[in-house]
Amino acid sequence: MSELAEARRQMVASQVRPADVTDRRLQDAMLAIPRERFLPRSMAGSAYADMEIDLGEGRRFMRPRDFAKLVQAAGVKAGDLVLDLACGRGYSTAILSRLCETVIGIESSESFASKAEGALSDVGADNAVIVTGDVKKGAPEQGPFDVILVNGAVEIVPDAWLSQLAENGRLAVIVRENGVGRAKIYTRKDGVVGSRAVFDSMTSVLPGFEREPEFSL
């Protein structure tokens, strides 16, 4: 077993499983997909560290623990159509491709989107598509979606995301409120969207998703 393969196994054994991530399909996907392939070569040694990884352009790889818990909370099923927002270099899209029928990754950075396409091809994610576009708008022409996953925290959840949920669809996102981050699952049921908090997380806020400061006289 290579050094990176052993690091990947250790990531699942020491970071993911102890965080109550019991979904074996998700564990298997994280064991199978080489996380380092979705990073610059100079960062390969940090691929399996228990931390966020700075990708540049204000973007970060989520901690493996937080990412795994968020995906598990979304309850991705084999027949689901999934929207992967702010997919970066495509790691999240690759993992989701192992869990669902089709996944569409939306990425605002053309350079990240190009890297994601190449990496997804390398790992054989034939049911994954990367689209360069406005993350805030989602992909209304491709929906509605059974699952929408957001790779990073937000201070405001755009209405556009909620409107693209199918009946019983789930939006999994970390919401930062008053400095506290909580992973939330928004679910559409009978046309009404409700939410529940599932765990705390200090995942970094995505650029452009900060709340406007309020001014008082």
PDB file of C-alpha atoms in Angstrom:
ATOM      1  CA  MET A   1       0.000   0.000   0.000  1.00  0.00           C
ATOM      2  CA  SER A   2       1.382   3.423  -0.959  1.00  0.00           C
ATOM      3  CA  GLU A   3       1.950   6.126   1.622  1.00  0.00           C
ATOM      4  CA  LEU A   4      -0.984   8.187   0.310  1.00  0.00           C
ATOM      5  CA  ALA A   5      -3.274   5.160   0.183  1.00  0.00           C
ATOM      6  CA  GLU A   6      -2.424   4.430   3.816  1.00  0.00           C
ATOM      7  CA  ALA A   7      -3.089   8.080   4.694  1.00  0.00           C
ATOM      8  CA  ARG A   8      -6.481   7.767   2.991  1.00  0.00           C
ATOM      9  CA  ARG A   9      -7.300   4.674   5.009  1.00  0.00           C
ATOM     10  CA  GLN A  10      -6.249   6.436   8.194  1.00  0.00           C
ATOM     11  CA  MET A  11      -8.407   9.459   7.316  1.00  0.00           C
ATOM     12  CA  VAL A  12     -11.507   7.269   7.181  1.00  0.00           C
ATOM     13  CA  ALA A  13     -10.522   5.245  10.245  1.00  0.00           C
ATOM     14  CA  SER A  14      -9.518   8.123  12.525  1.00  0.00           C
ATOM     15  CA  GLN A  15     -11.490  11.141  11.275  1.00  0.00           C
ATOM     16  CA  VAL A  16     -14.607   9.945   9.465  1.00  0.00           C
ATOM     17  CA  ARG A  17     -15.812   6.845  11.318  1.00  0.00           C
ATOM     18  CA  PRO A  18     -15.304   8.311  14.828  1.00  0.00           C
ATOM     19  CA  ALA A  19     -17.491  11.278  13.764  1.00  0.00           C
ATOM     20  CA  ASP A  20     -20.539   8.958  13.600  1.00  0.00           C
ATOM     21  CA  VAL A  21     -20.323   8.612   9.831  1.00  0.00           C
ATOM     22  CA  THR A  22     -21.759   5.098   9.540  1.00  0.00           C
ATOM     23  CA  ASP A  23     -22.820   5.103   5.868  1.00  0.00           C
ATOM     24  CA  ARG A  24     -20.698   2.317   4.379  1.00  0.00           C
ATOM     25  CA  ARG A  25     -21.236   3.520   0.808  1.00  0.00           C
ATOM     26  CA  LEU A  26     -19.825   6.899   1.785  1.00  0.00           C
ATOM     27  CA  GLN A  27     -16.918   5.336   3.659  1.00  0.00           C
ATOM     28  CA  ASP A  28     -16.133   3.145   0.655  1.00  0.00           C
ATOM     29  CA  ALA A  29     -16.257   6.153  -1.692  1.00  0.00           C
ATOM     30  CA  MET A  30     -13.837   8.085   0.499  1.00  0.00           C
ATOM     31  CA  LEU A  31     -11.526   5.061   0.614  1.00  0.00           C
ATOM     32  CA  ALA A  32     -11.647   4.680  -3.172  1.00  0.00           C
ATOM     33  CA  ILE A  33     -11.279   8.265  -4.394  1.00  0.00           C
ATOM     34  CA  PRO A  34      -7.707   9.658  -4.219  1.00  0.00           C
ATOM     35  CA  ARG A  35      -8.235  13.040  -2.566  1.00  0.00           C
ATOM     36  CA  GLU A  36      -4.753  14.174  -3.601  1.00  0.00           C
ATOM     37  CA  ARG A  37      -5.764  13.974  -7.274  1.00  0.00           C
ATOM     38  CA  PHE A  38      -8.053  16.964  -6.652  1.00  0.00           C
ATOM     39  CA  LEU A  39      -5.306  19.157  -5.195  1.00  0.00           C
ATOM     40  CA  PRO A  40      -2.220  20.820  -6.680  1.00  0.00           C
ATOM     41  CA  ARG A  41       0.692  18.377  -6.591  1.00  0.00           C
ATOM     42  CA  SER A  42       2.501  20.564  -4.065  1.00  0.00           C
ATOM     43  CA  MET A  43      -0.375  19.993  -1.613  1.00  0.00           C
ATOM     44  CA  ALA A  44      -0.634  16.207  -1.976  1.00  0.00           C
ATOM     45  CA  GLY A  45       1.044  15.671   1.386  1.00  0.00           C
ATOM     46  CA  SER A  46      -1.776  17.581   3.122  1.00  0.00           C
ATOM     47  CA  ALA A  47      -4.610  15.788   1.342  1.00  0.00           C
ATOM     48  CA  TYR A  48      -5.655  13.682   4.331  1.00  0.00           C
ATOM     49  CA  ALA A  49      -4.945  16.098   7.170  1.00  0.00           C
ATOM     50  CA  ASP A  50      -7.680  16.890   9.688  1.00  0.00           C
ATOM     51  CA  MET A  51      -8.059  20.495   8.552  1.00  0.00           C
ATOM     52  CA  GLU A  52      -9.334  22.753   5.806  1.00  0.00           C
ATOM     53  CA  ILE A  53      -6.931  23.180   2.888  1.00  0.00           C
ATOM     54  CA  ASP A  54      -6.462  26.568   1.197  1.00  0.00           C
ATOM     55  CA  LEU A  55      -7.000  26.211  -2.566  1.00  0.00           C
ATOM     56  CA  GLY A  56      -6.542  29.893  -3.392  1.00  0.00           C
ATOM     57  CA  GLU A  57      -9.136  32.355  -4.700  1.00  0.00           C
ATOM     58  CA  GLY A  58     -10.591  32.435  -1.177  1.00  0.00           C
ATOM     59  CA  ARG A  59     -11.653  28.796  -1.439  1.00  0.00           C
ATOM     60  CA  ARG A  60     -10.926  25.831   0.825  1.00  0.00           C
ATOM     61  CA  PHE A  61     -11.262  22.069   0.866  1.00  0.00           C
ATOM     62  CA  MET A  62     -13.580  21.206   3.749  1.00  0.00           C
ATOM     63  CA  ARG A  63     -12.287  19.106   6.651  1.00  0.00           C
ATOM     64  CA  PRO A  64     -12.856  15.433   5.791  1.00  0.00           C
ATOM     65  CA  ARG A  65     -14.930  15.011   8.963  1.00  0.00           C
ATOM     66  CA  ASP A  66     -17.265  17.931   8.197  1.00  0.00           C
ATOM     67  CA  PHE A  67     -17.616  16.980   4.542  1.00  0.00           C
ATOM     68  CA  ALA A  68     -18.479  13.370   5.379  1.00  0.00           C
ATOM     69  CA  LYS A  69     -20.995  14.332   8.058  1.00  0.00           C
ATOM     70  CA  LEU A  70     -22.693  16.796   5.682  1.00  0.00           C
ATOM     71  CA  VAL A  71     -22.960  14.237   2.872  1.00  0.00           C
ATOM     72  CA  GLN A  72     -24.316  11.600   5.242  1.00  0.00           C
ATOM     73  CA  ALA A  73     -26.896  14.042   6.632  1.00  0.00           C
ATOM     74  CA  ALA A  74     -28.097  14.747   3.085  1.00  0.00           C
ATOM     75  CA  GLY A  75     -29.102  11.092   2.742  1.00  0.00           C
ATOM     76  CA  VAL A  76     -27.954  10.647  -0.868  1.00  0.00           C
ATOM     77  CA  LYS A  77     -29.664   7.684  -2.552  1.00  0.00           C
ATOM     78  CA  ALA A  78     -28.631   5.639  -5.584  1.00  0.00           C
ATOM     79  CA  GLY A  79     -31.324   7.097  -7.844  1.00  0.00           C
ATOM     80  CA  ASP A  80     -30.865  10.743  -6.838  1.00  0.00           C
ATOM     81  CA  LEU A  81     -30.113  13.716  -9.048  1.00  0.00           C
ATOM     82  CA  VAL A  82     -27.592  15.817  -7.099  1.00  0.00           C
ATOM     83  CA  LEU A  83     -26.388  19.397  -7.465  1.00  0.00           C
ATOM     84  CA  ASP A  84     -22.900  20.019  -6.045  1.00  0.00           C
ATOM     85  CA  LEU A  85     -22.425  23.753  -5.474  1.00  0.00           C
ATOM     86  CA  ALA A  86     -18.993  25.436  -5.328  1.00  0.00           C
ATOM     87  CA  CYS A  87     -17.466  22.066  -6.222  1.00  0.00           C
ATOM     88  CA  GLY A  88     -13.936  23.491  -6.523  1.00  0.00           C
ATOM     89  CA  ARG A  89     -11.551  20.980  -8.077  1.00  0.00           C
ATOM     90  CA  GLY A  90     -14.191  18.247  -8.085  1.00  0.00           C
ATOM     91  CA  TYR A  91     -13.463  16.032  -5.070  1.00  0.00           C
ATOM     92  CA  SER A  92     -16.965  16.386  -3.653  1.00  0.00           C
ATOM     93  CA  THR A  93     -18.435  15.688  -7.087  1.00  0.00           C
ATOM     94  CA  ALA A  94     -16.358  12.514  -7.360  1.00  0.00           C
ATOM     95  CA  ILE A  95     -17.556  11.262  -3.972  1.00  0.00           C
ATOM     96  CA  LEU A  96     -21.185  12.058  -4.787  1.00  0.00           C
ATOM     97  CA  SER A  97     -20.867  10.285  -8.133  1.00  0.00           C
ATOM     98  CA  ARG A  98     -20.327   7.044  -6.200  1.00  0.00           C
ATOM     99  CA  LEU A  99     -23.563   7.562  -4.252  1.00  0.00           C
ATOM    100  CA  CYS A 100     -26.142   8.870  -6.751  1.00  0.00           C
ATOM    101  CA  GLU A 101     -27.375   8.431 -10.313  1.00  0.00           C
ATOM    102  CA  THR A 102     -26.189  11.793 -11.683  1.00  0.00           C
ATOM    103  CA  VAL A 103     -24.324  14.730 -10.142  1.00  0.00           C
ATOM    104  CA  ILE A 104     -23.885  18.204 -11.600  1.00  0.00           C
ATOM    105  CA  GLY A 105     -21.068  20.303 -10.153  1.00  0.00           C
ATOM    106  CA  ILE A 106     -21.370  24.089 -10.373  1.00  0.00           C
ATOM    107  CA  GLU A 107     -18.148  26.071 -10.125  1.00  0.00           C
ATOM    108  CA  SER A 108     -17.669  29.820 -10.652  1.00  0.00           C
ATOM    109  CA  SER A 109     -13.902  29.562 -11.231  1.00  0.00           C
ATOM    110  CA  GLU A 110     -13.018  28.513 -14.761  1.00  0.00           C
ATOM    111  CA  SER A 111      -9.602  27.266 -13.647  1.00  0.00           C
ATOM    112  CA  PHE A 112     -11.107  25.107 -10.892  1.00  0.00           C
ATOM    113  CA  ALA A 113     -13.789  23.801 -13.262  1.00  0.00           C
ATOM    114  CA  SER A 114     -11.159  22.775 -15.805  1.00  0.00           C
ATOM    115  CA  LYS A 115      -9.123  20.956 -13.142  1.00  0.00           C
ATOM    116  CA  ALA A 116     -12.289  19.249 -11.894  1.00  0.00           C
ATOM    117  CA  GLU A 117     -13.182  17.941 -15.340  1.00  0.00           C
ATOM    118  CA  GLY A 118      -9.743  16.398 -15.775  1.00  0.00           C
ATOM    119  CA  ALA A 119      -9.679  14.814 -12.328  1.00  0.00           C
ATOM    120  CA  LEU A 120     -13.193  13.382 -12.661  1.00  0.00           C
ATOM    121  CA  SER A 121     -12.236  11.811 -15.978  1.00  0.00           C
ATOM    122  CA  ASP A 122      -9.164  10.285 -14.347  1.00  0.00           C
ATOM    123  CA  VAL A 123     -11.218   8.593 -11.606  1.00  0.00           C
ATOM    124  CA  GLY A 124     -13.902   7.374 -14.020  1.00  0.00           C
ATOM    125  CA  ALA A 125     -16.776   9.515 -12.735  1.00  0.00           C
ATOM    126  CA  ASP A 126     -18.835   9.109 -15.901  1.00  0.00           C
ATOM    127  CA  ASN A 127     -22.087  10.202 -14.258  1.00  0.00           C
ATOM    128  CA  ALA A 128     -20.662  13.592 -13.209  1.00  0.00           C
ATOM    129  CA  VAL A 129     -20.792  16.860 -15.154  1.00  0.00           C
ATOM    130  CA  ILE A 130     -19.061  20.156 -14.308  1.00  0.00           C
ATOM    131  CA  VAL A 131     -20.693  23.444 -15.284  1.00  0.00           C
ATOM    132  CA  THR A 132     -19.010  26.842 -14.971  1.00  0.00           C
ATOM    133  CA  GLY A 133     -21.600  29.244 -13.628  1.00  0.00           C
ATOM    134  CA  ASP A 134     -22.974  31.386 -10.833  1.00  0.00           C
ATOM    135  CA  VAL A 135     -23.108  29.300  -7.659  1.00  0.00           C
ATOM    136  CA  LYS A 136     -25.802  31.564  -6.188  1.00  0.00           C
ATOM    137  CA  LYS A 137     -28.134  30.782  -9.083  1.00  0.00           C
ATOM    138  CA  GLY A 138     -27.612  27.022  -8.985  1.00  0.00           C
ATOM    139  CA  ALA A 139     -28.824  25.180 -12.094  1.00  0.00           C
ATOM    140  CA  PRO A 140     -32.583  25.785 -12.443  1.00  0.00           C
ATOM    141  CA  GLU A 141     -32.677  24.437 -15.992  1.00  0.00           C
ATOM    142  CA  GLN A 142     -31.312  21.068 -14.794  1.00  0.00           C
ATOM    143  CA  GLY A 143     -33.508  20.617 -11.706  1.00  0.00           C
ATOM    144  CA  PRO A 144     -35.391  19.995  -9.596  1.00  0.00           C
ATOM    145  CA  PHE A 145     -32.818  18.144  -7.493  1.00  0.00           C
ATOM    146  CA  ASP A 146     -33.155  15.420  -4.900  1.00  0.00           C
ATOM    147  CA  VAL A 147     -30.060  16.700  -3.110  1.00  0.00           C
ATOM    148  CA  ILE A 148     -28.165  19.998  -3.200  1.00  0.00           C
ATOM    149  CA  LEU A 149     -24.804  20.063  -1.395  1.00  0.00           C
ATOM    150  CA  VAL A 150     -22.832  23.240  -0.698  1.00  0.00           C
ATOM    151  CA  ASN A 151     -19.038  23.048  -0.293  1.00  0.00           C
ATOM    152  CA  GLY A 152     -18.511  25.765   2.263  1.00  0.00           C
ATOM    153  CA  ALA A 153     -20.431  27.850   4.756  1.00  0.00           C
ATOM    154  CA  VAL A 154     -22.824  30.677   3.929  1.00  0.00           C
ATOM    155  CA  GLU A 155     -24.337  33.464   5.991  1.00  0.00           C
ATOM    156  CA  ILE A 156     -27.385  33.707   3.734  1.00  0.00           C
ATOM    157  CA  VAL A 157     -29.113  30.791   1.970  1.00  0.00           C
ATOM    158  CA  PRO A 158     -30.260  31.966  -1.505  1.00  0.00           C
ATOM    159  CA  ASP A 159     -33.946  31.400  -2.276  1.00  0.00           C
ATOM    160  CA  ALA A 160     -32.840  30.091  -5.681  1.00  0.00           C
ATOM    161  CA  TRP A 161     -31.367  26.989  -4.033  1.00  0.00           C
ATOM    162  CA  LEU A 162     -34.524  26.210  -2.091  1.00  0.00           C
ATOM    163  CA  SER A 163     -36.677  26.681  -5.200  1.00  0.00           C
ATOM    164  CA  GLN A 164     -34.652  23.991  -7.013  1.00  0.00           C
ATOM    165  CA  LEU A 165     -35.429  21.257  -4.496  1.00  0.00           C
ATOM    166  CA  ALA A 166     -37.673  18.429  -5.676  1.00  0.00           C
ATOM    167  CA  GLU A 167     -40.445  17.145  -3.421  1.00  0.00           C
ATOM    168  CA  ASN A 168     -38.656  15.524  -0.457  1.00  0.00           C
ATOM    169  CA  GLY A 169     -35.434  17.086  -1.748  1.00  0.00           C
ATOM    170  CA  ARG A 170     -32.674  18.048   0.713  1.00  0.00           C
ATOM    171  CA  LEU A 171     -30.328  21.029   0.753  1.00  0.00           C
ATOM    172  CA  ALA A 172     -27.225  20.345   2.882  1.00  0.00           C
ATOM    173  CA  VAL A 173     -25.318  23.488   3.832  1.00  0.00           C
ATOM    174  CA  ILE A 174     -23.361  24.947   6.740  1.00  0.00           C
ATOM    175  CA  VAL A 175     -24.918  28.218   7.862  1.00  0.00           C
ATOM    176  CA  ARG A 176     -22.898  30.752   9.856  1.00  0.00           C
ATOM    177  CA  GLU A 177     -25.028  32.877  12.196  1.00  0.00           C
ATOM    178  CA  ASN A 178     -23.531  35.309  14.716  1.00  0.00           C
ATOM    179  CA  GLY A 179     -20.163  33.639  14.307  1.00  0.00           C
ATOM    180  CA  VAL A 180     -21.498  30.127  14.948  1.00  0.00           C
ATOM    181  CA  GLY A 181     -21.558  27.576  12.135  1.00  0.00           C
ATOM    182  CA  ARG A 182     -24.163  24.812  12.019  1.00  0.00           C
ATOM    183  CA  ALA A 183     -24.793  22.264   9.323  1.00  0.00           C
ATOM    184  CA  LYS A 184     -28.446  22.396   8.318  1.00  0.00           C
ATOM    185  CA  ILE A 185     -30.667  20.207   6.193  1.00  0.00           C
ATOM    186  CA  TYR A 186     -33.478  22.031   4.392  1.00  0.00           C
ATOM    187  CA  THR A 187     -36.221  19.672   3.163  1.00  0.00           C
ATOM    188  CA  ARG A 188     -39.123  20.370   0.809  1.00  0.00           C
ATOM    189  CA  LYS A 189     -42.314  18.575   1.878  1.00  0.00           C
ATOM    190  CA  ASP A 190     -45.722  19.261   0.320  1.00  0.00           C
ATOM    191  CA  GLY A 191     -44.278  22.417  -1.214  1.00  0.00           C
ATOM    192  CA  VAL A 192     -43.072  23.797   2.126  1.00  0.00           C
ATOM    193  CA  VAL A 193     -39.393  24.011   3.107  1.00  0.00           C
ATOM    194  CA  GLY A 194     -38.363  23.300   6.692  1.00  0.00           C
ATOM    195  CA  SER A 195     -34.914  22.962   8.240  1.00  0.00           C
ATOM    196  CA  ARG A 196     -33.100  21.195  11.048  1.00  0.00           C
ATOM    197  CA  ALA A 197     -29.606  21.598  12.477  1.00  0.00           C
ATOM    198  CA  VAL A 198     -27.460  18.457  12.492  1.00  0.00           C
ATOM    199  CA  PHE A 199     -23.994  19.396  13.803  1.00  0.00           C
ATOM    200  CA  ASP A 200     -21.710  22.336  14.540  1.00  0.00           C
ATOM    201  CA  SER A 201     -18.930  23.266  12.120  1.00  0.00           C
ATOM    202  CA  MET A 202     -16.547  26.190  11.711  1.00  0.00           C
ATOM    203  CA  THR A 203     -16.157  25.660   7.957  1.00  0.00           C
ATOM    204  CA  SER A 204     -15.039  28.850   6.205  1.00  0.00           C
ATOM    205  CA  VAL A 205     -17.618  31.069   4.524  1.00  0.00           C
ATOM    206  CA  LEU A 206     -17.613  30.990   0.725  1.00  0.00           C
ATOM    207  CA  PRO A 207     -16.572  34.287  -0.914  1.00  0.00           C
ATOM    208  CA  GLY A 208     -19.665  36.300  -1.826  1.00  0.00           C
ATOM    209  CA  PHE A 209     -21.892  34.587   0.714  1.00  0.00           C
ATOM    210  CA  GLU A 210     -21.239  36.950   3.611  1.00  0.00           C
ATOM    211  CA  ARG A 211     -24.166  38.854   5.104  1.00  0.00           C
ATOM    212  CA  GLU A 212     -24.196  42.567   4.339  1.00  0.00           C
ATOM    213  CA  PRO A 213     -23.226  44.558   7.450  1.00  0.00           C
ATOM    214  CA  GLU A 214     -26.131  46.311   9.136  1.00  0.00           C
ATOM    215  CA  PHE A 215     -25.699  49.978   9.962  1.00  0.00           C
ATOM    216  CA  SER A 216     -27.558  51.797  12.684  1.00  0.00           C
ATOM    217  CA  LEU A 217     -27.719  55.488  13.434  1.00  0.00           C
TER     218      LEU A 217
END
